Amino acid sequence: MKLSKMKNLFGVTHRILLAALLMALPAAMMGQEKGKKPQKELLHTLLYLKGDSTVEGYLMNYLNHAGLYTTSQLNIEDSLIRLKPLDAKLFAKNERYSFHDIDSMVTWNEVMPELRMTWIPMPINMAYGHEEAMVPDHLVMMLIFYHGRHVDGYLGFDDVLGTRAYYRTKSMDHAKALYKASGKLTDKRKGTLLDEFSHLPEMVSYIDSLGKLDFSKSPLDIITKLDSVLDSQP
């Protein structure tokens, strides 16, 4: 799946991930194929493998709670995707795919097939600003919530660090942590953001102007502003 075909998902990921996905949505089941009971407990998964082939099944990684995107099935420590084939028989072994063999991955709950999440495996740095780098020694599957002209936004999940928002420009070979997805704009976090973009005066002025309430209402604005600033660069 090409990124140019994806919608920017932050409006969904920040509010629906934290709220609406936890609600019962019986009406969404009306669109299901007649006679087929939707799978509620596992995420329906489509892998786009390198070499233009695809594989489909149910995601078996980590915590199998398909309705709770806030508790991701994909953890920073994962390096394999484990799939249960759609037509798997009882006690059949799961199929395994290395992140290195995957171009992208799309997941959805069959109760809400219209809400699809796209994931990209990539190197990441979990540290903020100029803090000492925290780089896993393997690729990490990142949930994309924004696709812009110059920068993409991602969510990364970790049991200890929580859910962090990351960004990656077209010139970067890894995604870099910006802030905790559900966190506040503390003085410390504002400081790491200023460090991160110290080479871009317009971004520095913008971050300086942010209040804690502004950030909590629309944390995506930092990434869209960065996209706009990079668009104006010679």
XYZ file of N, CA and C in Angstrom:
702
model
N 0.841 -1.193 0.000
C 0.000 0.000 0.000
C 0.875 1.241 0.000
N 0.617 2.154 -0.945
C 1.420 3.364 -1.013
C 0.903 4.382 -0.014
N 1.839 5.107 0.594
C 1.459 6.079 1.614
C 0.596 7.176 1.048
N 0.770 7.496 -0.242
C 0.003 8.581 -0.853
C -1.496 8.288 -0.857
N -1.880 7.006 -0.676
C -3.284 6.630 -0.687
C -3.910 6.697 0.696
N -3.104 6.927 1.712
C -3.632 6.884 3.077
C -4.183 8.231 3.510
N -5.171 8.197 4.375
C -5.716 9.412 4.968
C -4.922 9.768 6.214
N -4.886 11.077 6.526
C -4.291 11.479 7.793
C -5.230 11.056 8.907
N -4.707 10.300 9.889
C -5.557 9.616 10.849
C -5.504 10.188 12.250
N -4.823 11.338 12.459
C -4.656 11.741 13.850
C -5.974 12.073 14.517
N -6.881 12.714 13.784
C -8.180 12.999 14.364
C -8.846 11.736 14.858
N -8.618 10.632 14.175
C -9.142 9.338 14.602
C -8.304 8.774 15.727
N -6.995 8.772 15.556
C -6.150 8.080 16.523
C -6.142 8.739 17.885
N -6.275 10.077 17.945
C -6.184 10.718 19.251
C -7.491 10.664 20.018
N -8.605 10.806 19.306
C -9.879 10.810 20.012
C -10.557 9.447 19.962
N -10.623 8.882 18.774
C -11.294 7.584 18.666
C -10.485 6.497 19.346
N -9.166 6.558 19.229
C -8.353 5.544 19.887
C -8.556 5.584 21.387
N -8.717 6.779 21.929
C -8.812 6.920 23.373
C -10.244 6.881 23.889
N -11.200 6.929 22.971
C -12.583 6.979 23.437
C -13.509 6.070 22.653
N -13.789 6.428 21.405
C -14.851 5.752 20.662
C -14.605 4.276 20.467
N -13.343 3.883 20.362
C -13.056 2.471 20.165
C -13.430 1.631 21.385
N -13.615 2.286 22.522
C -13.976 1.557 23.727
C -15.490 1.383 23.863
N -16.219 1.968 22.934
C -17.682 1.914 22.997
C -18.208 0.723 22.201
N -19.348 0.253 22.590
C -19.991 -0.818 21.825
C -20.595 -0.211 20.573
N -20.316 -0.843 19.418
C -20.801 -0.305 18.157
C -21.550 -1.380 17.368
N -22.718 -1.806 17.854
C -23.444 -2.883 17.167
C -23.857 -2.515 15.756
N -24.075 -1.229 15.484
C -24.525 -0.828 14.153
C -23.480 -1.118 13.101
N -22.211 -1.096 13.487
C -21.143 -1.329 12.526
C -21.178 -2.744 11.982
N -21.831 -3.643 12.695
C -21.883 -5.035 12.266
C -22.846 -5.235 11.110
N -23.663 -4.235 10.798
C -24.654 -4.383 9.753
C -24.014 -4.560 8.390
N -22.794 -4.028 8.236
C -22.124 -4.115 6.955
C -21.376 -5.408 6.754
N -21.415 -6.313 7.700
C -20.698 -7.570 7.588
C -21.351 -8.476 6.553
N -20.554 -9.308 5.987
C -21.046 -10.292 5.032
C -22.114 -11.159 5.714
N -23.233 -11.355 5.004
C -24.345 -12.111 5.577
C -23.912 -13.529 5.914
N -24.234 -13.942 7.139
C -23.916 -15.295 7.548
C -22.538 -15.446 8.153
N -21.718 -14.418 8.097
C -20.366 -14.502 8.656
C -20.304 -13.702 9.950
N -19.974 -14.372 11.009
C -19.874 -13.700 12.298
C -18.545 -12.964 12.395
N -18.549 -11.652 12.722
C -17.291 -10.907 12.804
C -16.426 -11.370 13.970
N -15.145 -11.357 13.772
C -14.181 -11.706 14.808
C -13.952 -10.468 15.677
N -14.335 -10.562 16.941
C -14.253 -9.410 17.832
C -12.938 -9.346 18.604
N -12.317 -10.480 18.839
C -11.180 -10.532 19.745
C -9.823 -10.415 19.065
N -9.777 -10.572 17.747
C -8.503 -10.512 17.030
C -8.582 -9.476 15.919
N -7.462 -8.875 15.613
C -7.401 -7.891 14.536
C -7.217 -8.578 13.192
N -8.111 -8.293 12.274
C -7.942 -8.739 10.889
C -6.743 -7.971 10.326
N -5.837 -8.685 9.698
C -4.550 -8.086 9.316
C -4.192 -8.423 7.875
N -3.738 -7.400 7.154
C -3.264 -7.573 5.790
C -1.815 -7.089 5.723
N -0.912 -8.001 5.402
C 0.505 -7.666 5.277
C 0.846 -7.428 3.816
N 1.510 -6.300 3.557
C 2.081 -6.033 2.236
C 3.571 -6.361 2.337
N 3.944 -7.471 1.753
C 5.328 -7.926 1.848
C 6.171 -7.318 0.740
N 7.454 -7.214 0.993
C 8.373 -6.740 -0.041
C 8.368 -7.746 -1.188
N 8.323 -7.237 -2.411
C 8.202 -8.115 -3.554
C 6.777 -8.149 -4.079
N 5.906 -7.273 -3.524
C 4.537 -7.090 -4.030
C 3.586 -8.250 -3.750
N 3.859 -9.085 -2.764
C 2.901 -10.124 -2.383
C 2.191 -9.695 -1.100
N 1.042 -10.298 -0.833
C 0.264 -9.972 0.360
C -0.104 -11.250 1.117
N -0.317 -11.092 2.419
C -0.736 -12.189 3.289
C -1.835 -11.653 4.194
N -2.844 -12.472 4.456
C -3.973 -12.022 5.263
C -4.253 -13.026 6.376
N -4.631 -12.517 7.530
C -4.940 -13.390 8.652
C -5.340 -12.574 9.863
N -5.175 -13.159 11.063
C -5.476 -12.466 12.313
C -4.183 -12.266 13.102
N -4.000 -11.049 13.602
C -2.791 -10.699 14.339
C -2.775 -11.401 15.694
N -1.682 -12.114 15.966
C -1.572 -12.883 17.206
C -0.478 -12.347 18.129
N 0.049 -11.175 17.837
C 1.098 -10.596 18.677
C 0.560 -10.121 20.019
N 1.344 -10.350 21.054
C 1.191 -9.679 22.340
C -0.217 -9.812 22.899
N -0.894 -8.694 23.198
C -2.219 -8.717 23.822
C -3.299 -8.760 22.758
N -4.087 -9.796 22.775
C -5.123 -9.941 21.763
C -6.429 -9.288 22.206
N -6.458 -7.983 22.201
C -7.667 -7.228 22.521
C -7.924 -6.279 21.363
N -8.639 -6.760 20.377
C -8.768 -6.007 19.135
C -9.486 -4.674 19.313
N -10.362 -4.574 20.299
C -11.105 -3.337 20.483
C -10.327 -2.253 21.195
N -9.196 -2.596 21.800
C -8.446 -1.623 22.598
C -7.169 -1.221 21.879
N -7.275 -0.241 20.991
C -6.082 0.221 20.298
C -5.153 0.981 21.249
N -5.698 1.425 22.378
C -4.849 2.124 23.333
C -3.888 1.166 24.025
N -4.217 -0.128 24.031
C -3.273 -1.145 24.475
C -2.852 -1.914 23.238
N -1.787 -1.460 22.616
C -1.414 -2.006 21.311
C -1.009 -3.465 21.412
N -1.291 -4.205 20.349
C -0.811 -5.571 20.264
C 0.662 -5.594 19.872
N 1.164 -4.473 19.419
C 2.540 -4.414 18.946
C 3.371 -3.604 19.919
N 4.361 -4.246 20.492
C 5.218 -3.629 21.494
C 6.581 -3.317 20.891
N 7.282 -2.358 21.490
C 8.618 -1.979 21.021
C 9.528 -3.199 20.893
N 9.314 -4.208 21.753
C 10.201 -5.376 21.765
C 9.904 -6.380 20.647
N 8.777 -6.228 19.963
C 8.442 -7.168 18.900
C 9.352 -6.991 17.691
N 9.633 -8.078 16.989
C 10.378 -8.012 15.734
C 9.798 -8.964 14.694
N 8.697 -9.631 15.068
C 8.010 -10.549 14.167
C 6.507 -10.283 14.214
N 5.858 -10.487 13.088
C 4.402 -10.498 13.058
C 3.954 -11.946 13.056
N 3.031 -12.265 13.959
C 2.494 -13.614 14.052
C 1.048 -13.598 13.574
N 0.769 -14.346 12.524
C -0.556 -14.355 11.924
C -1.214 -15.726 12.042
N -2.486 -15.708 12.382
C -3.320 -16.898 12.313
C -4.060 -16.833 10.983
N -3.838 -17.790 10.070
C -4.512 -17.753 8.767
C -6.030 -17.678 8.927
N -6.699 -17.021 7.995
C -8.149 -16.868 8.079
C -8.868 -18.210 8.133
N -8.324 -19.189 7.416
C -8.965 -20.502 7.367
C -8.235 -21.538 8.216
N -7.507 -21.074 9.244
C -6.697 -21.985 10.057
C -7.570 -22.998 10.791
N -7.088 -24.218 10.841
C -7.775 -25.265 11.580
C -7.356 -25.219 13.053
N -8.082 -25.900 13.887
C -7.786 -25.928 15.314
C -6.367 -26.440 15.551
N -5.623 -25.742 16.401
C -4.256 -26.088 16.787
C -3.230 -25.855 15.659
N -3.645 -25.200 14.599
C -2.697 -24.887 13.521
C -1.680 -23.866 14.020
N -0.455 -23.984 13.552
C 0.597 -23.060 13.971
C 0.412 -21.702 13.303
N 0.793 -20.659 14.038
C 0.755 -19.323 13.470
C 1.881 -19.139 12.463
N 1.632 -18.323 11.455
C 2.670 -17.967 10.502
C 3.463 -16.784 11.057
N 4.758 -16.734 10.747
C 5.618 -15.671 11.264
C 6.284 -14.916 10.120
N 6.339 -13.590 10.287
C 6.942 -12.741 9.262
C 7.839 -11.709 9.943
N 9.088 -11.642 9.505
C 10.022 -10.664 10.046
C 9.644 -9.265 9.585
N 9.845 -8.290 10.467
C 9.605 -6.903 10.080
C 10.402 -6.528 8.837
N 11.564 -7.124 8.661
C 12.415 -6.804 7.511
C 11.776 -7.225 6.197
N 10.834 -8.158 6.246
C 10.187 -8.646 5.030
C 8.867 -7.946 4.742
N 8.490 -7.009 5.626
C 7.187 -6.345 5.517
C 7.358 -4.906 5.049
N 6.592 -4.533 4.030
C 6.595 -3.150 3.556
C 5.638 -2.298 4.391
N 4.434 -2.816 4.627
C 3.460 -2.135 5.483
C 2.418 -3.149 5.930
N 1.603 -2.746 6.885
C 0.597 -3.624 7.453
C -0.664 -2.823 7.741
N -1.820 -3.393 7.427
C -3.105 -2.746 7.709
C -3.894 -3.654 8.643
N -4.446 -3.088 9.719
C -5.235 -3.862 10.682
C -6.590 -3.208 10.899
N -7.581 -4.055 11.205
C -8.894 -3.534 11.556
C -9.657 -4.564 12.375
N -10.590 -4.063 13.171
C -11.521 -4.919 13.903
C -12.698 -5.192 12.986
N -13.068 -6.445 12.821
C -14.144 -6.779 11.898
C -15.489 -6.197 12.321
N -15.616 -5.791 13.567
C -16.820 -5.115 14.021
C -16.865 -3.681 13.470
N -15.683 -3.116 13.181
C -15.573 -1.765 12.627
C -14.623 -1.780 11.426
N -14.982 -2.427 10.332
C -14.064 -2.570 9.201
C -13.707 -1.260 8.525
N -14.517 -0.220 8.755
C -14.227 1.067 8.128
C -13.057 1.793 8.789
N -12.685 1.383 9.993
C -11.592 2.030 10.710
C -10.335 1.174 10.589
N -9.493 1.513 9.631
C -8.305 0.720 9.347
C -7.049 1.489 9.721
N -6.113 0.791 10.334
C -4.872 1.377 10.797
C -3.714 0.865 9.941
N -2.845 1.769 9.531
C -1.694 1.383 8.717
C -0.413 1.511 9.534
N 0.407 0.482 9.477
C 1.634 0.387 10.252
C 2.826 0.244 9.306
N 3.955 0.864 9.674
C 5.170 0.800 8.876
C 6.324 0.371 9.782
N 7.107 -0.652 9.413
C 8.282 -1.020 10.217
C 9.452 -0.099 9.906
N 10.142 0.377 10.948
C 11.238 1.324 10.736
C 12.141 1.419 11.964
N 13.344 1.955 11.809
C 14.178 2.255 12.974
C 13.597 3.462 13.717
N 13.756 3.499 15.034
C 13.254 4.635 15.802
C 14.264 5.040 16.880
N 14.132 6.285 17.316
C 14.850 6.793 18.486
C 13.798 7.242 19.478
N 13.707 6.559 20.621
C 12.657 6.823 21.596
C 12.951 8.013 22.507
N 14.138 8.615 22.388
C 14.520 9.725 23.257
C 13.966 11.042 22.736
N 13.751 11.985 23.652
C 13.278 13.314 23.289
C 14.450 14.269 23.076
N 14.280 15.211 22.155
C 15.243 16.291 21.992
C 16.669 15.808 21.888
N 17.551 16.418 22.704
C 18.962 16.062 22.709
C 19.317 15.059 23.807
N 18.296 14.399 24.351
C 18.573 13.368 25.352
C 19.346 12.220 24.721
N 20.017 11.427 25.554
C 20.786 10.294 25.042
C 19.880 9.368 24.234
N 20.366 8.991 23.066
C 19.562 8.197 22.141
C 19.136 6.868 22.763
N 17.910 6.455 22.478
C 17.397 5.139 22.864
C 16.914 4.464 21.577
N 17.789 3.684 20.993
C 17.523 3.099 19.680
C 17.463 1.577 19.789
N 16.297 0.967 19.611
C 16.210 -0.495 19.617
C 17.092 -1.081 18.514
N 17.570 -2.296 18.738
C 18.466 -2.919 17.759
C 17.698 -3.659 16.665
N 16.427 -3.350 16.514
C 15.625 -3.956 15.452
C 14.577 -2.944 14.995
N 13.918 -3.221 13.883
C 12.849 -2.361 13.396
C 11.657 -2.412 14.346
N 10.888 -1.335 14.369
C 9.700 -1.248 15.210
C 8.504 -0.938 14.315
N 7.386 -1.620 14.560
C 6.172 -1.381 13.778
C 5.461 -0.152 14.325
N 5.361 0.899 13.499
C 4.813 2.176 13.934
C 3.475 2.443 13.259
N 2.529 2.941 14.044
C 1.198 3.277 13.549
C 1.218 4.694 12.974
N 0.921 4.828 11.691
C 0.964 6.155 11.069
C -0.360 6.886 11.296
N -0.281 8.155 11.751
C -1.498 8.938 11.950
C -1.511 10.189 11.105
N -0.377 10.527 10.473
C -0.334 11.716 9.622
C 0.649 11.486 8.485
N 0.230 11.792 7.268
C 1.113 11.703 6.109
C 1.090 13.035 5.386
N 2.201 13.769 5.470
C 2.280 15.083 4.860
C 3.238 15.124 3.685
N 3.476 16.303 3.179
C 4.381 16.457 2.041
C 5.823 16.207 2.425
N 6.192 16.643 3.641
C 7.591 16.571 4.064
C 7.818 15.732 5.323
N 6.753 15.448 6.045
C 6.917 14.754 7.325
C 5.733 13.814 7.550
N 6.018 12.678 8.197
C 4.981 11.738 8.610
C 4.953 11.657 10.130
N 3.778 11.426 10.689
C 3.627 11.276 12.134
C 3.229 9.861 12.487
N 3.781 9.337 13.590
C 3.550 7.951 13.989
C 3.277 7.868 15.488
N 2.668 6.760 15.898
C 2.554 6.402 17.303
C 3.360 5.140 17.539
N 4.119 5.132 18.641
C 4.883 3.964 19.048
C 4.482 3.581 20.457
N 4.399 2.280 20.732
C 3.848 1.791 21.991
C 4.913 1.060 22.808
N 4.940 1.325 24.097
C 5.888 0.666 24.992
C 5.251 0.542 26.374
N 5.410 -0.608 27.012
C 4.790 -0.841 28.320
C 5.294 0.121 29.388
N 6.566 0.486 29.311
C 7.172 1.353 30.322
C 7.051 2.827 29.932
N 7.390 3.158 28.701
C 7.408 4.551 28.254
C 6.032 5.054 27.844
N 5.106 4.146 27.623
C 3.780 4.551 27.184
C 3.731 4.783 25.682
N 2.691 5.497 25.254
C 2.508 5.793 23.833
C 3.131 7.140 23.507
N 4.088 7.126 22.583
C 4.765 8.359 22.196
C 4.477 8.688 20.735
N 4.384 9.987 20.461
C 4.251 10.451 19.086
C 5.642 10.674 18.510
N 5.825 10.234 17.284
C 7.101 10.337 16.591
C 6.912 11.072 15.271
N 8.005 11.585 14.730
C 7.948 12.178 13.405
C 9.131 11.682 12.589
N 8.969 11.713 11.268
C 10.081 11.385 10.378
C 9.937 12.204 9.106
N 10.943 13.012 8.803
C 10.939 13.760 7.558
C 11.461 12.864 6.445
N 11.337 13.334 5.218
C 11.748 12.535 4.072
C 13.254 12.277 4.066
N 14.015 13.118 4.753
C 15.475 12.955 4.756
C 15.978 12.113 5.929
N 15.080 11.733 6.859
C 15.488 10.983 8.047
C 15.403 9.481 7.789
N 16.360 8.734 8.339
C 16.327 7.278 8.180
C 15.670 6.584 9.368
N 15.160 7.361 10.326
C 14.488 6.799 11.501
C 13.425 7.776 11.982
N 12.481 7.273 12.776
C 11.479 8.133 13.400
C 11.988 8.590 14.760
N 11.670 9.827 15.145
C 12.183 10.425 16.379
C 11.021 10.801 17.296
N 11.151 10.477 18.582
C 10.101 10.774 19.551
C 9.964 12.278 19.765
N 8.712 12.736 19.883
C 8.438 14.151 20.129
C 7.795 14.393 21.492
N 6.776 13.622 21.815
C 6.053 13.842 23.065
C 5.196 12.620 23.369
N 4.751 12.521 24.605
C 3.836 11.450 24.995
C 2.467 11.778 24.426
N 1.849 10.778 23.789
C 0.613 11.033 23.044
C -0.492 11.611 23.906
N -0.590 11.183 25.158
C -1.651 11.676 26.033
C -1.109 12.598 27.115
N 0.104 13.086 26.921
C 0.755 13.898 27.946
C 0.446 15.385 27.843
N 0.964 16.138 28.799
C 0.799 17.583 28.823
C 2.080 18.254 28.347
N 1.949 19.481 27.919
C 3.112 20.243 27.487
C 3.769 20.869 28.722
N 4.543 20.062 29.421
C 5.256 20.560 30.595
C 6.433 21.422 30.155
N 7.037 22.129 31.103
C 8.219 22.938 30.775
C 9.338 22.055 30.236
N 9.470 20.863 30.813
C 10.513 19.946 30.351
C 10.262 19.507 28.920
N 8.996 19.179 28.598
C 8.703 18.727 27.243
C 8.836 19.866 26.252
N 8.449 21.067 26.649
C 8.643 22.205 25.756
C 10.127 22.408 25.482
N 10.950 22.167 26.500
C 12.397 22.307 26.323
C 12.964 21.312 25.329
N 12.495 20.045 25.383
C 13.008 19.048 24.441
C 12.509 19.329 23.027
N 11.310 19.882 22.901
C 10.815 20.250 21.579
C 11.626 21.408 20.998
N 11.980 22.365 21.847
C 12.818 23.477 21.390
C 14.195 22.967 20.969
N 14.729 22.000 21.712
C 16.006 21.392 21.325
C 15.887 20.689 19.975
N 14.806 19.962 19.808
C 14.616 19.166 18.586
C 14.607 20.043 17.331
N 13.999 21.221 17.453
C 13.831 22.070 16.273
C 14.600 23.381 16.383
N 15.690 23.359 17.120
C 16.491 24.582 17.322
C 17.055 25.127 16.014
N 17.135 24.295 14.984
C 17.665 24.719 13.688
C 16.602 25.376 12.806
N 15.376 25.438 13.313
C 14.276 26.027 12.550
C 13.653 27.166 13.372
N 14.082 28.420 13.161
C 13.595 29.551 13.968
C 12.073 29.675 14.008
N 11.410 29.385 12.898
C 9.948 29.503 12.882
C 9.308 28.476 13.809
N 9.892 27.288 13.868
C 9.374 26.274 14.790
C 9.628 26.663 16.235
N 10.788 27.247 16.505
C 11.121 27.697 17.859
C 10.104 28.737 18.333
N 9.786 29.704 17.474
C 8.817 30.738 17.838
C 7.441 30.131 18.080
N 7.083 29.171 17.238
C 5.778 28.528 17.379
C 5.685 27.754 18.696
N 6.699 26.962 19.010
C 6.686 26.175 20.241
C 6.694 27.075 21.463
N 7.448 28.169 21.410
C 7.478 29.133 22.516
C 6.093 29.701 22.793
N 5.275 29.828 21.743
C 3.958 30.449 21.885
C 2.890 29.478 22.397
N 3.212 28.193 22.431
C 2.217 27.201 22.812
C 1.932 27.219 24.310
N 0.658 27.135 24.643
C 0.267 26.956 26.028
C -0.095 25.506 26.290
N -0.168 25.130 27.538
C -0.479 23.743 27.884
C -1.845 23.326 27.356
N -2.815 24.225 27.400
C -4.153 23.905 26.931
C -4.171 23.748 25.419
N -3.441 24.613 24.707
C -3.376 24.517 23.252
C -2.862 23.149 22.830
N -1.835 22.686 23.484
C -1.201 21.418 23.117
C -2.127 20.238 23.380
N -2.808 20.248 24.523
C -3.665 19.118 24.868
C -4.872 19.027 23.945
N -5.331 20.164 23.418
C -6.476 20.166 22.518
C -6.109 19.661 21.132
N -4.920 19.990 20.671
C -4.554 19.610 19.306
C -3.050 19.368 19.196
N -2.572 18.249 19.735
C -1.133 17.962 19.681
C -0.622 17.705 18.272
N -1.523 17.411 17.330
C -1.105 17.210 15.950
C -0.539 18.486 15.344
N -0.924 19.651 15.875
C -0.525 20.920 15.283
C 0.986 21.064 15.163
N 1.755 20.477 16.072
C 3.211 20.576 15.985
C 3.719 19.931 14.709
N 3.154 18.779 14.360
C 3.612 18.075 13.164
C 3.130 18.764 11.895
N 1.889 19.247 11.890
C 1.408 19.961 10.703
C 2.156 21.279 10.524
N 2.499 21.932 11.642
C 3.292 23.160 11.555
C 4.673 22.859 10.982
N 5.295 21.770 11.432
C 6.597 21.378 10.900
C 6.510 21.128 9.400
N 5.450 20.469 8.958
C 5.257 20.217 7.527
C 5.191 21.537 6.761
N 4.468 22.505 7.332
C 4.333 23.812 6.702
C 5.670 24.567 6.661
N 6.419 24.507 7.761
C 7.710 25.183 7.825
C 8.676 24.573 6.798
N 8.703 23.266 6.723
C 9.610 22.604 5.765
C 9.206 22.908 4.334
N 7.920 23.132 4.117
C 7.424 23.467 2.782
C 7.961 24.821 2.312
N 8.248 25.690 3.265
C 8.737 27.028 2.926
C 10.245 27.121 2.850
N 10.927 26.017 3.146
C 12.388 26.019 3.104
C 12.873 26.002 1.655
N 13.997 26.720 1.381
C 14.513 26.749 0.005
C 15.038 25.378 -0.415
